[in-house]
Amino acid sequence: MSTKPLKILVSGDVEGHFTTLFKRVETIQKKNGNFDLLLCVGDFFGRDMSAWSQYKSGELKVPISTLILGPTKSELEIYYSGEEGEELCEGVTYLGRQGKFTGSSGLQIAYLSGLDGSASGKGNDCSFTPNDARSLTAPIVNDSGFKGVDILITSQWPKDVEKYGSASKRGEGKYPSSACIAELARVLKPRYHFAGLEGVFYERQPYRNHQVLLDPARHVTRFVALANAGNKEKLKYLYAFSIVPLSKMDTTELVKQPEDVTECPYVLSNVLAPKQEEEGQQFFYDMKAGPPTRGRKRGSHGDRGRGRGGGGRGRSEEGENTQGEYQEKKPRREVQPAGPCWFCLGSPEVEKHLVVSVSDKAYLALAKGGLVPDHVLILPVHHHQSLLSCPEDVVKQIDKYKSCLRKMFKSQDKGVVFFERNFRTQHLQIQAVPIPQDSIIDIKDTFMSCAESEKIELAEIPKHSDLKQIVPDGAPYFYAELPTGEKCLHRISKHFPLQFGREAVCEPAILNMPERVDWRTCKLDMDEEKELATTFKANFRPFDFNFA
């Protein structure tokens, strides 16, 4: 299935700098040929509106079909004369407060104007409510045939968008990020999501829209935030790309995963669920009536109107409501050990002489019966059974320890294997075993070979995967992070060899220590353990983040 790609431009906040924007567009088109459409996020209008009258009168021409969002500031409402979906001047169309635009090319663009007004519960010309966002998600939440939309444009950023990705330079941000927009993006699964308002350029690594090993592969989403037009710092405010509409793409091509893909930063939320007093039943949609619509200051029209772009006139779509996927979640209870725990740091059972580094959320301890002298465990200070059950702040500190260990072992010309077995254990233990540099090349094949001999299905998962997105909470598993950056996972069903991780690392191609597979044969007396702990502390201290 092949079709000609559409050439799209997207701009950040224009703020009245129309000539700056359109001259830049003309320059790009002279060099690269004409583009099909310009989308503008953030505030299109601003305080300096001297040039607008020239565009309205036709004295100056808009060089490209342009679609814009609504205002985020009340003083800019006066420039949005006319109805939603109508041209404000020749070539510039105001899309409206929210809706979905489908061009004759098949390109689907979902849009939500304004700032998140969830706190007040009231929407107006400059803000939206959960009801407004829900009007976009309600028609498709239970549609098994829904694949996603091509583009989502909002002014505000979605909440948690930087999770699993690189950090932006927005700092605290001019505006709080929106949980409503995050849930909207999670449900609509746009291939591109553009936002503005923050005055910075940020292109996040693409994130996947499916759970690895659990769901069929889906396309990825690319989130891009754009700076203000003509900004003095010369940050990128105009983004050019080509796109074949999702509806016309071959599935195999559509779902290809780039190397830097991450897990989806958003989790299922009830933020768009109807309130009990609105719908009669909390966290479920009322199937008898569609979602409440947003009041219109400039008249109430049943249709959204039409915009220009994508090679011709398009249509906006709103559907009837269906039962949603939102259901009230009960607060999770903290799991407590069934009896005395050998690894909770505050427990009298802990062998304190093995502890080699302590922070507030996690700590390091020498492994009892370690494979090599610097074989250590990374453990949470408080009781958490597995990596899946750890709060985010605990996981971050565990990752810090991993990073420090990698640096230390690299300085010793070694790599490090991390593995966890969430099976017949009470307390999370991440084993960290250093291996010789020249054996790293064989590590993946060795693990896979051991798995095959044990009749275990050990799957390689993407490097940027988040275990919490793949394995259900409470499910048993074996998980390994290799020094090559590769990750391996086995979902345990009934039986699993408890020493599998040690067995693989002890293979001839790695440590060549088959006699040390069983930790009980490797135990030392307390004086020997104390001596090893003292040596490890001295070697680790220059790399320990607690002393940075």
Coordinates of C-alpha atoms in Angstrom, one line a residue:
M1 CA 0.0 0.0 0.0
S2 CA 1.8 3.2 -1.1
T3 CA 0.7 6.8 -1.4
K4 CA 2.5 10.1 -1.7
P5 CA 3.6 11.5 1.7
L6 CA 2.2 14.8 2.9
K7 CA 4.7 17.5 3.8
I8 CA 3.7 19.2 7.1
L9 CA 5.1 22.2 9.0
V10 CA 4.3 22.8 12.6
S11 CA 5.0 26.1 14.5
G12 CA 5.3 26.9 18.1
D13 CA 3.7 30.1 19.6
V14 CA 3.5 32.8 16.9
E15 CA 2.4 35.5 19.4
G16 CA 1.6 37.9 16.6
H17 CA 4.9 37.5 14.7
F18 CA 3.1 36.6 11.5
T19 CA 5.7 38.1 9.1
T20 CA 8.5 36.3 10.9
L21 CA 6.7 33.0 10.6
F22 CA 5.4 33.3 7.0
K23 CA 8.7 34.6 5.6
R24 CA 10.5 31.6 7.1
V25 CA 7.8 29.3 5.6
E26 CA 8.4 31.0 2.2
T27 CA 12.1 30.4 2.4
I28 CA 11.6 26.8 3.3
Q29 CA 9.2 26.3 0.4
K30 CA 11.5 27.9 -2.1
K31 CA 14.3 25.5 -1.0
N32 CA 12.2 22.3 -0.5
G33 CA 9.1 22.8 -2.6
N34 CA 5.6 23.5 -1.4
F35 CA 4.3 22.0 1.9
D36 CA 0.7 20.8 2.3
L37 CA -0.2 22.3 5.7
L38 CA 1.0 24.5 8.6
L39 CA -0.2 23.7 12.1
C40 CA 0.3 26.2 14.9
V41 CA 0.3 25.3 18.6
G42 CA 0.3 27.6 21.5
D43 CA -0.9 31.2 21.1
F44 CA -1.1 32.4 17.5
F45 CA -2.0 35.9 18.5
G46 CA -0.1 38.3 20.8
R47 CA 0.2 41.9 22.0
D48 CA 1.8 43.2 18.8
M49 CA -0.9 42.8 16.2
S50 CA 0.1 45.5 13.7
A51 CA 0.6 43.1 10.8
W52 CA -2.7 41.2 11.3
S53 CA -4.8 43.8 9.5
Q54 CA -2.6 43.5 6.4
Y55 CA -3.3 39.8 6.3
K56 CA -7.0 40.2 6.9
S57 CA -7.3 42.8 4.2
G58 CA -5.4 40.7 1.7
E59 CA -2.5 43.2 1.4
L60 CA -0.2 40.4 2.7
K61 CA -0.8 36.8 1.7
V62 CA -0.5 33.7 3.8
P63 CA 1.7 31.4 1.8
I64 CA 0.3 28.1 3.1
S65 CA -2.9 26.6 4.4
T66 CA -2.7 27.2 8.2
L67 CA -4.7 25.6 11.0
I68 CA -4.5 27.2 14.5
L69 CA -5.7 26.4 18.0
G70 CA -7.8 28.7 20.3
P71 CA -6.4 31.2 22.8
T72 CA -4.9 30.5 26.2
K73 CA -5.3 34.1 27.4
S74 CA -8.5 36.0 27.8
E75 CA -7.2 39.1 26.2
L76 CA -6.7 37.2 22.9
E77 CA -10.3 36.1 22.6
I78 CA -11.2 39.2 20.6
Y79 CA -9.2 37.9 17.6
Y80 CA -11.3 34.8 17.3
S81 CA -14.3 36.4 15.6
G82 CA -16.6 34.0 13.8
E83 CA -17.4 30.3 14.3
E84 CA -15.2 27.4 14.9
G85 CA -13.8 25.9 11.7
E86 CA -14.0 29.2 9.8
E87 CA -11.2 31.3 8.3
L88 CA -10.0 34.2 10.3
C89 CA -8.3 35.5 7.1
E90 CA -7.6 33.9 3.8
G91 CA -5.4 30.9 4.5
V92 CA -5.7 30.9 8.3
T93 CA -8.4 28.6 9.9
Y94 CA -9.3 28.4 13.5
L95 CA -10.0 24.7 14.2
G96 CA -12.0 25.1 17.3
R97 CA -11.9 24.1 21.0
Q98 CA -11.6 20.4 20.5
G99 CA -12.4 17.9 17.8
K100 CA -10.9 15.6 15.1
F101 CA -10.2 16.9 11.6
T102 CA -9.9 14.5 8.7
G103 CA -8.5 15.8 5.4
S104 CA -9.4 14.5 2.0
S105 CA -6.0 12.8 2.0
G106 CA -7.1 10.7 5.0
L107 CA -4.8 12.5 7.5
Q108 CA -6.4 12.6 10.9
I109 CA -5.6 15.5 13.3
A110 CA -7.0 15.6 16.8
Y111 CA -6.9 18.9 18.6
L112 CA -7.6 20.4 22.1
S113 CA -7.3 24.2 22.6
G114 CA -6.5 26.2 25.7
L115 CA -5.2 25.4 29.2
D116 CA -6.3 22.6 31.5
G117 CA -9.2 24.0 33.7
S118 CA -9.6 20.8 35.7
A119 CA -9.0 22.6 39.0
S120 CA -11.9 24.9 38.5
G121 CA -14.1 22.4 36.8
K122 CA -15.2 25.0 34.3
G123 CA -14.2 25.5 30.8
N124 CA -14.2 28.7 28.7
D125 CA -12.7 30.1 25.6
C126 CA -9.2 29.8 27.1
S127 CA -9.5 26.5 29.0
F128 CA -10.8 23.0 28.7
T129 CA -12.2 20.5 31.2
P130 CA -12.0 16.7 31.4
N131 CA -15.4 16.6 29.7
D132 CA -13.9 18.3 26.6
A133 CA -11.0 15.9 26.4
R134 CA -13.5 13.0 27.0
S135 CA -15.5 14.0 24.0
L136 CA -12.4 12.9 21.9
T137 CA -11.8 9.6 23.7
A138 CA -15.3 8.4 24.4
P139 CA -16.1 7.3 20.9
I140 CA -13.0 5.0 20.6
V141 CA -12.1 3.7 24.1
N142 CA -13.8 0.4 23.4
D143 CA -13.3 0.3 19.6
S144 CA -11.0 -2.7 19.0
G145 CA -10.4 -1.5 15.4
F146 CA -9.1 1.9 16.4
K147 CA -5.4 2.2 15.6
G148 CA -4.8 5.8 16.5
V149 CA -4.6 9.3 14.9
D150 CA -1.8 10.8 12.8
I151 CA -1.3 14.0 14.7
L152 CA -2.4 15.5 18.1
I153 CA -1.9 19.2 18.7
T154 CA -2.3 20.8 22.1
S155 CA -1.0 24.0 23.5
Q156 CA -0.1 22.6 27.0
W157 CA 2.3 19.8 27.6
P158 CA 1.1 16.4 28.9
K159 CA 2.0 15.3 32.4
D160 CA 5.0 12.9 32.8
V161 CA 6.0 13.2 29.1
E162 CA 9.7 13.2 30.1
K163 CA 9.4 9.9 32.0
Y164 CA 11.7 7.3 30.4
G165 CA 13.0 9.9 28.0
S166 CA 15.6 12.6 28.0
A167 CA 15.0 15.7 30.1
S168 CA 13.8 19.0 28.6
K169 CA 15.2 22.4 29.4
R170 CA 11.8 23.8 30.5
G171 CA 12.7 23.8 34.2
E172 CA 9.7 24.2 36.4
G173 CA 7.7 25.3 33.3
K174 CA 5.5 28.4 32.7
Y175 CA 2.4 26.2 32.9
P176 CA 1.8 23.0 34.9
S177 CA 1.7 20.0 32.6
S178 CA -1.8 18.4 32.1
A179 CA -2.9 15.0 33.3
C180 CA -5.9 15.3 30.9
I181 CA -3.7 15.7 27.9
A182 CA -1.5 12.8 29.0
E183 CA -4.6 10.5 29.1
L184 CA -5.8 11.9 25.8
A185 CA -2.5 11.1 24.2
R186 CA -2.5 7.6 25.8
V187 CA -5.9 6.8 24.4
L188 CA -5.7 8.5 21.0
K189 CA -2.2 7.1 20.2
P190 CA -1.1 9.9 17.9
R191 CA 2.0 9.2 15.7
Y192 CA 3.0 12.8 16.4
H193 CA 2.0 15.0 19.3
F194 CA 3.0 18.7 19.2
A195 CA 2.7 21.3 22.0
G196 CA 4.0 24.8 22.8
L197 CA 3.7 27.5 25.5
E198 CA 7.0 26.7 27.3
G199 CA 9.4 28.6 25.0
V200 CA 11.7 25.7 24.5
F201 CA 12.4 23.1 21.8
Y202 CA 12.1 19.5 23.0
E203 CA 12.0 16.3 20.9
R204 CA 11.4 13.3 23.1
Q205 CA 12.6 9.8 22.1
P206 CA 9.6 8.0 20.5
Y207 CA 7.6 5.9 22.8
R208 CA 5.6 2.7 22.1
N209 CA 1.9 2.3 22.3
H210 CA 1.8 -1.4 23.3
Q211 CA 3.1 -3.6 26.0
V212 CA 6.0 -5.8 24.9
L213 CA 5.2 -9.5 24.9
L214 CA 1.6 -8.8 25.8
D215 CA 0.1 -6.8 23.0
P216 CA 0.4 -6.8 19.2
A217 CA 3.0 -4.3 18.0
R218 CA 1.7 -0.8 17.4
H219 CA 3.2 2.4 15.9
V220 CA 5.2 4.7 18.1
T221 CA 4.4 8.3 19.2
R222 CA 6.9 11.2 18.8
F223 CA 6.3 14.1 21.1
V224 CA 7.7 17.5 20.0
A225 CA 7.5 20.8 21.8
L226 CA 8.3 24.0 19.9
A227 CA 9.8 27.3 20.9
N228 CA 8.2 30.7 20.2
A229 CA 8.5 32.1 16.7
G230 CA 11.4 34.5 16.2
N231 CA 12.8 33.8 19.7
K232 CA 16.1 35.6 20.5
E233 CA 17.8 32.4 21.6
K234 CA 17.2 31.0 18.1
L235 CA 15.6 27.8 19.5
K236 CA 13.8 25.7 17.0
Y237 CA 10.2 26.9 16.5
L238 CA 9.3 25.4 13.1
Y239 CA 9.3 21.6 12.5
A240 CA 9.1 20.0 9.1
F241 CA 8.2 16.3 8.4
S242 CA 6.6 14.1 5.9
I243 CA 3.8 11.6 6.7
V244 CA 1.7 9.0 5.0
P245 CA -1.7 8.9 6.6
L246 CA -2.1 6.0 9.0
S247 CA -5.1 4.7 7.2
K248 CA -3.0 4.2 4.0
M249 CA 0.1 2.6 5.5
D250 CA 1.1 -1.0 5.4
T251 CA 0.9 -2.4 8.9
T252 CA 4.4 -3.9 8.8
E253 CA 5.8 -0.5 8.0
L254 CA 3.6 1.3 10.4
V255 CA 4.6 -0.7 13.5
K256 CA 8.4 -0.6 13.0
Q257 CA 10.2 0.2 16.2
P258 CA 13.1 2.6 16.2
E259 CA 16.2 1.7 18.2
D260 CA 15.7 4.5 20.8
V261 CA 12.1 3.7 21.5
T262 CA 11.0 3.8 25.1
E263 CA 8.0 2.7 27.1
C264 CA 4.9 4.9 27.1
P265 CA 5.3 7.5 29.8
Y266 CA 1.6 7.6 30.6
V267 CA -0.3 5.1 32.7
L268 CA -4.1 4.4 32.7
S269 CA -5.8 7.3 34.6
N270 CA -9.3 8.0 35.7
V271 CA -8.8 11.7 35.1
L272 CA -11.2 11.7 32.1
A273 CA -13.8 9.5 33.9
P274 CA -17.2 11.2 34.4
K275 CA -17.9 12.3 38.0
Q276 CA -20.5 10.3 40.0
E277 CA -22.8 13.3 40.2
E278 CA -22.7 13.8 36.4
E279 CA -23.2 10.3 35.3
G280 CA -24.8 8.4 38.2
Q281 CA -22.1 5.9 38.5
Q282 CA -18.5 6.7 39.3
F283 CA -15.8 6.0 36.7
F284 CA -18.1 4.5 34.1
Y285 CA -19.6 6.2 31.1
D286 CA -23.3 6.5 30.7
M287 CA -24.2 4.6 27.6
K288 CA -27.5 6.4 27.1
A289 CA -26.0 9.9 26.5
G290 CA -22.9 11.3 24.8
P291 CA -20.3 13.3 26.7
P292 CA -21.2 16.8 27.7
T293 CA -20.1 19.3 25.1
R294 CA -18.2 22.5 25.7
G295 CA -20.3 25.7 25.8
R296 CA -19.7 28.1 22.9
K297 CA -19.3 31.8 23.5
R298 CA -19.9 32.5 19.8
G299 CA -23.1 30.6 19.3
S300 CA -23.9 26.9 19.6
H301 CA -23.6 24.8 16.5
G302 CA -24.0 21.1 16.3
D303 CA -21.2 20.6 13.7
R304 CA -17.5 21.5 14.2
G305 CA -17.2 23.1 10.8
R306 CA -14.5 22.4 8.2
G307 CA -10.9 23.4 7.9
R308 CA -8.4 23.6 5.1
G309 CA -5.4 21.3 4.7
G310 CA -4.1 17.9 3.7
G311 CA -4.8 18.7 0.0
G312 CA -8.4 19.8 0.4
R313 CA -11.4 20.4 2.6
G314 CA -11.9 18.1 5.6
R315 CA -14.4 17.1 8.2
S316 CA -14.5 17.0 12.0
E317 CA -15.8 14.0 13.8
E318 CA -17.5 13.5 17.1
G319 CA -19.1 10.2 18.0
E320 CA -21.6 8.9 20.5
N321 CA -20.4 7.7 23.8
T322 CA -19.7 4.1 24.7
Q323 CA -18.8 2.5 27.9
G324 CA -15.3 3.6 28.9
E325 CA -12.3 1.8 30.2
Y326 CA -12.1 3.7 33.5
Q327 CA -12.8 2.0 36.7
E328 CA -12.1 3.0 40.2
K329 CA -8.8 1.6 41.6
K330 CA -8.4 0.6 45.2
P331 CA -5.3 2.0 46.9
R332 CA -2.5 -0.5 47.0
R333 CA -1.6 -1.9 50.4
E334 CA 2.0 -2.2 51.3
V335 CA 3.1 -5.8 51.4
Q336 CA 4.7 -6.8 54.7
P337 CA 7.0 -9.8 55.2
A338 CA 5.4 -13.0 56.4
G339 CA 8.1 -13.4 59.0
P340 CA 11.5 -12.0 59.9
C341 CA 13.1 -10.6 56.8
W342 CA 16.9 -11.1 56.2
F343 CA 17.1 -8.1 53.9
C344 CA 15.0 -5.2 55.4
L345 CA 17.8 -3.0 56.7
G346 CA 16.1 -2.2 60.0
S347 CA 15.6 -5.9 60.7
P348 CA 17.8 -7.5 63.4
E349 CA 18.2 -10.5 61.0
V350 CA 20.4 -8.4 58.6
E351 CA 24.1 -9.3 58.7
K352 CA 25.3 -5.7 59.0
H353 CA 28.9 -6.5 58.4
L354 CA 28.0 -7.4 54.7
V355 CA 26.5 -3.9 54.1
V356 CA 28.9 -1.8 52.0
S357 CA 26.9 1.3 51.1
V358 CA 23.7 2.8 52.4
S359 CA 21.3 5.5 51.1
D360 CA 17.8 6.5 52.2
K361 CA 15.9 4.2 49.7
A362 CA 18.4 1.4 48.8
Y363 CA 21.6 -0.1 49.9
L364 CA 24.5 -2.4 48.7
A365 CA 25.6 -5.6 50.5
L366 CA 28.1 -8.3 49.6
A367 CA 26.4 -11.4 48.5
K368 CA 26.5 -14.3 50.9
G369 CA 28.5 -17.0 49.1
G370 CA 29.3 -14.7 46.3
L371 CA 30.6 -15.9 43.0
V372 CA 33.6 -13.5 43.1
P373 CA 34.9 -11.2 45.8
D374 CA 33.0 -8.2 44.5
H375 CA 29.7 -9.9 43.8
V376 CA 27.1 -7.6 45.5
L377 CA 23.4 -7.2 46.0
I378 CA 21.3 -4.1 45.4
L379 CA 18.4 -4.1 47.9
P380 CA 15.7 -1.6 49.0
V381 CA 16.0 -0.4 52.5
H382 CA 12.3 -1.1 53.3
H383 CA 10.3 -4.2 52.3
H384 CA 9.5 -4.5 48.6
Q385 CA 9.2 -8.0 47.1
S386 CA 10.3 -7.1 43.5
L387 CA 11.3 -4.3 41.2
L388 CA 7.7 -4.1 40.1
S389 CA 6.4 -3.3 43.6
C390 CA 9.0 -0.6 44.3
P391 CA 7.9 3.1 44.2
E392 CA 9.5 5.2 41.6
D393 CA 11.9 6.9 44.1
V394 CA 13.3 3.5 45.2
V395 CA 13.7 2.5 41.5
K396 CA 15.6 5.7 40.8
Q397 CA 18.0 5.0 43.6
I398 CA 18.5 1.4 42.6
D399 CA 19.4 2.7 39.1
K400 CA 21.9 5.1 40.7
Y401 CA 23.6 2.2 42.3
K402 CA 23.7 0.3 39.0
S403 CA 25.3 3.3 37.3
C404 CA 27.9 3.6 40.0
L405 CA 28.8 -0.1 39.8
R406 CA 29.1 0.0 36.0
K407 CA 31.6 2.9 36.4
M408 CA 33.6 1.1 39.1
F409 CA 33.8 -2.2 37.2
K410 CA 34.6 -0.4 33.9
S411 CA 37.6 1.2 35.6
Q412 CA 38.7 -2.4 36.5
D413 CA 38.3 -3.5 32.8
K414 CA 35.2 -5.5 33.7
G415 CA 31.5 -5.5 32.7
V416 CA 28.6 -6.3 35.1
V417 CA 25.6 -8.5 34.9
F418 CA 22.5 -7.6 36.9
F419 CA 19.7 -10.2 37.4
E420 CA 16.6 -10.6 39.6
R421 CA 14.5 -13.6 40.4
N422 CA 11.0 -12.7 41.6
F423 CA 10.1 -16.3 42.5
R424 CA 10.2 -17.8 46.0
T425 CA 11.7 -14.7 47.5
Q426 CA 10.3 -12.2 50.0
H427 CA 12.6 -9.2 49.5
L428 CA 13.9 -7.7 46.2
Q429 CA 17.5 -8.7 45.5
I430 CA 19.3 -7.6 42.4
Q431 CA 22.5 -9.6 41.9
A432 CA 25.4 -7.6 40.5
V433 CA 28.2 -9.9 39.2
P434 CA 31.3 -8.5 37.5
I435 CA 32.7 -10.4 34.5
P436 CA 35.9 -10.1 32.5
Q437 CA 35.8 -7.6 29.6
D438 CA 36.7 -10.3 27.0
S439 CA 33.7 -12.5 28.0
I440 CA 31.1 -9.7 27.4
I441 CA 30.7 -10.7 23.8
D442 CA 29.5 -14.2 24.8
I443 CA 27.2 -13.2 27.6
K444 CA 23.9 -13.1 25.6
D445 CA 24.5 -16.4 23.8
T446 CA 25.5 -18.0 27.1
F447 CA 22.2 -17.0 28.8
M448 CA 20.2 -18.1 25.9
S449 CA 22.0 -21.5 25.7
C450 CA 21.5 -22.1 29.4
A451 CA 17.8 -21.2 29.0
E452 CA 17.5 -23.7 26.2
S453 CA 19.1 -26.5 28.2
E454 CA 16.7 -25.8 31.1
K455 CA 13.8 -25.6 28.6
I456 CA 13.1 -22.0 29.6
E457 CA 11.8 -19.4 27.2
L458 CA 14.1 -16.4 27.7
A459 CA 13.0 -13.5 25.6
E460 CA 15.0 -10.5 24.7
I461 CA 13.1 -7.3 25.3
P462 CA 13.8 -3.8 23.9
K463 CA 16.7 -1.9 25.6
H464 CA 14.4 1.0 26.6
S465 CA 11.7 -1.3 28.0
D466 CA 10.2 -0.6 31.5
L467 CA 9.6 -3.9 33.3
K468 CA 6.4 -2.4 34.9
Q469 CA 4.9 -2.0 31.4
I470 CA 5.6 -5.7 30.5
V471 CA 5.0 -7.8 33.6
P472 CA 1.8 -7.6 35.6
D473 CA 2.3 -6.6 39.2
G474 CA 2.7 -9.7 41.4
A475 CA 3.7 -12.1 38.6
P476 CA 6.8 -14.2 39.0
Y477 CA 9.7 -13.6 36.6
F478 CA 13.4 -13.7 36.0
Y479 CA 15.0 -10.6 34.6
A480 CA 18.6 -9.8 33.5
E481 CA 20.4 -6.7 32.3
L482 CA 23.5 -7.6 30.3
P483 CA 26.7 -5.4 30.0
T484 CA 25.9 -5.2 26.2
G485 CA 22.7 -3.2 27.1
E486 CA 20.5 -6.1 26.2
K487 CA 17.7 -7.2 28.5
C488 CA 16.3 -10.7 28.9
L489 CA 13.0 -11.8 30.6
H490 CA 11.4 -15.1 31.5
R491 CA 7.8 -15.1 32.8
I492 CA 7.8 -17.9 35.4
S493 CA 4.7 -20.2 35.3
K494 CA 5.4 -23.2 37.6
H495 CA 8.9 -24.4 37.9
F496 CA 12.2 -22.5 37.7
P497 CA 15.8 -23.4 38.6
L498 CA 16.6 -21.1 41.5
Q499 CA 20.3 -20.8 40.7
F500 CA 19.7 -20.1 37.0
G501 CA 21.4 -16.7 37.0
R502 CA 24.5 -18.0 38.8
E503 CA 24.5 -21.1 36.5
A504 CA 24.7 -18.9 33.4
V505 CA 27.4 -16.6 34.7
C506 CA 29.5 -19.7 35.9
E507 CA 29.5 -21.1 32.3
P508 CA 33.0 -21.7 30.8
A509 CA 32.6 -18.7 28.4
I510 CA 32.1 -16.3 31.3
L511 CA 33.5 -17.1 34.7
N512 CA 34.2 -20.8 34.2
M513 CA 33.3 -21.6 37.8
P514 CA 30.8 -24.5 37.6
E515 CA 31.7 -25.6 41.1
R516 CA 30.4 -22.2 42.5
V517 CA 26.8 -22.4 41.2
D518 CA 25.4 -23.3 44.6
W519 CA 26.0 -20.4 46.9
R520 CA 26.1 -22.6 50.0
T521 CA 29.4 -24.1 48.8
C522 CA 30.9 -20.7 48.6
K523 CA 30.3 -19.4 52.1
L524 CA 33.1 -17.8 54.0
D525 CA 33.5 -17.2 57.8
M526 CA 32.7 -13.8 59.3
D527 CA 36.2 -12.6 59.4
E528 CA 36.8 -13.3 55.7
E529 CA 33.5 -11.6 54.9
K530 CA 34.5 -8.5 56.9
E531 CA 37.8 -8.3 55.1
L532 CA 36.0 -8.5 51.7
A533 CA 33.6 -5.8 52.8
T534 CA 36.3 -3.4 53.9
T535 CA 38.1 -3.9 50.5
F536 CA 35.0 -3.3 48.5
K537 CA 34.0 -0.2 50.4
A538 CA 37.5 1.3 49.7
N539 CA 37.2 0.5 46.0
F540 CA 33.6 1.7 45.7
R541 CA 33.8 4.9 47.6
P542 CA 35.2 7.1 44.7
F543 CA 32.1 6.0 42.6
D544 CA 29.5 6.0 45.4
F545 CA 26.9 8.7 44.7
N546 CA 26.4 9.1 48.5
F547 CA 29.8 10.7 48.7
A548 CA 29.6 12.8 45.5

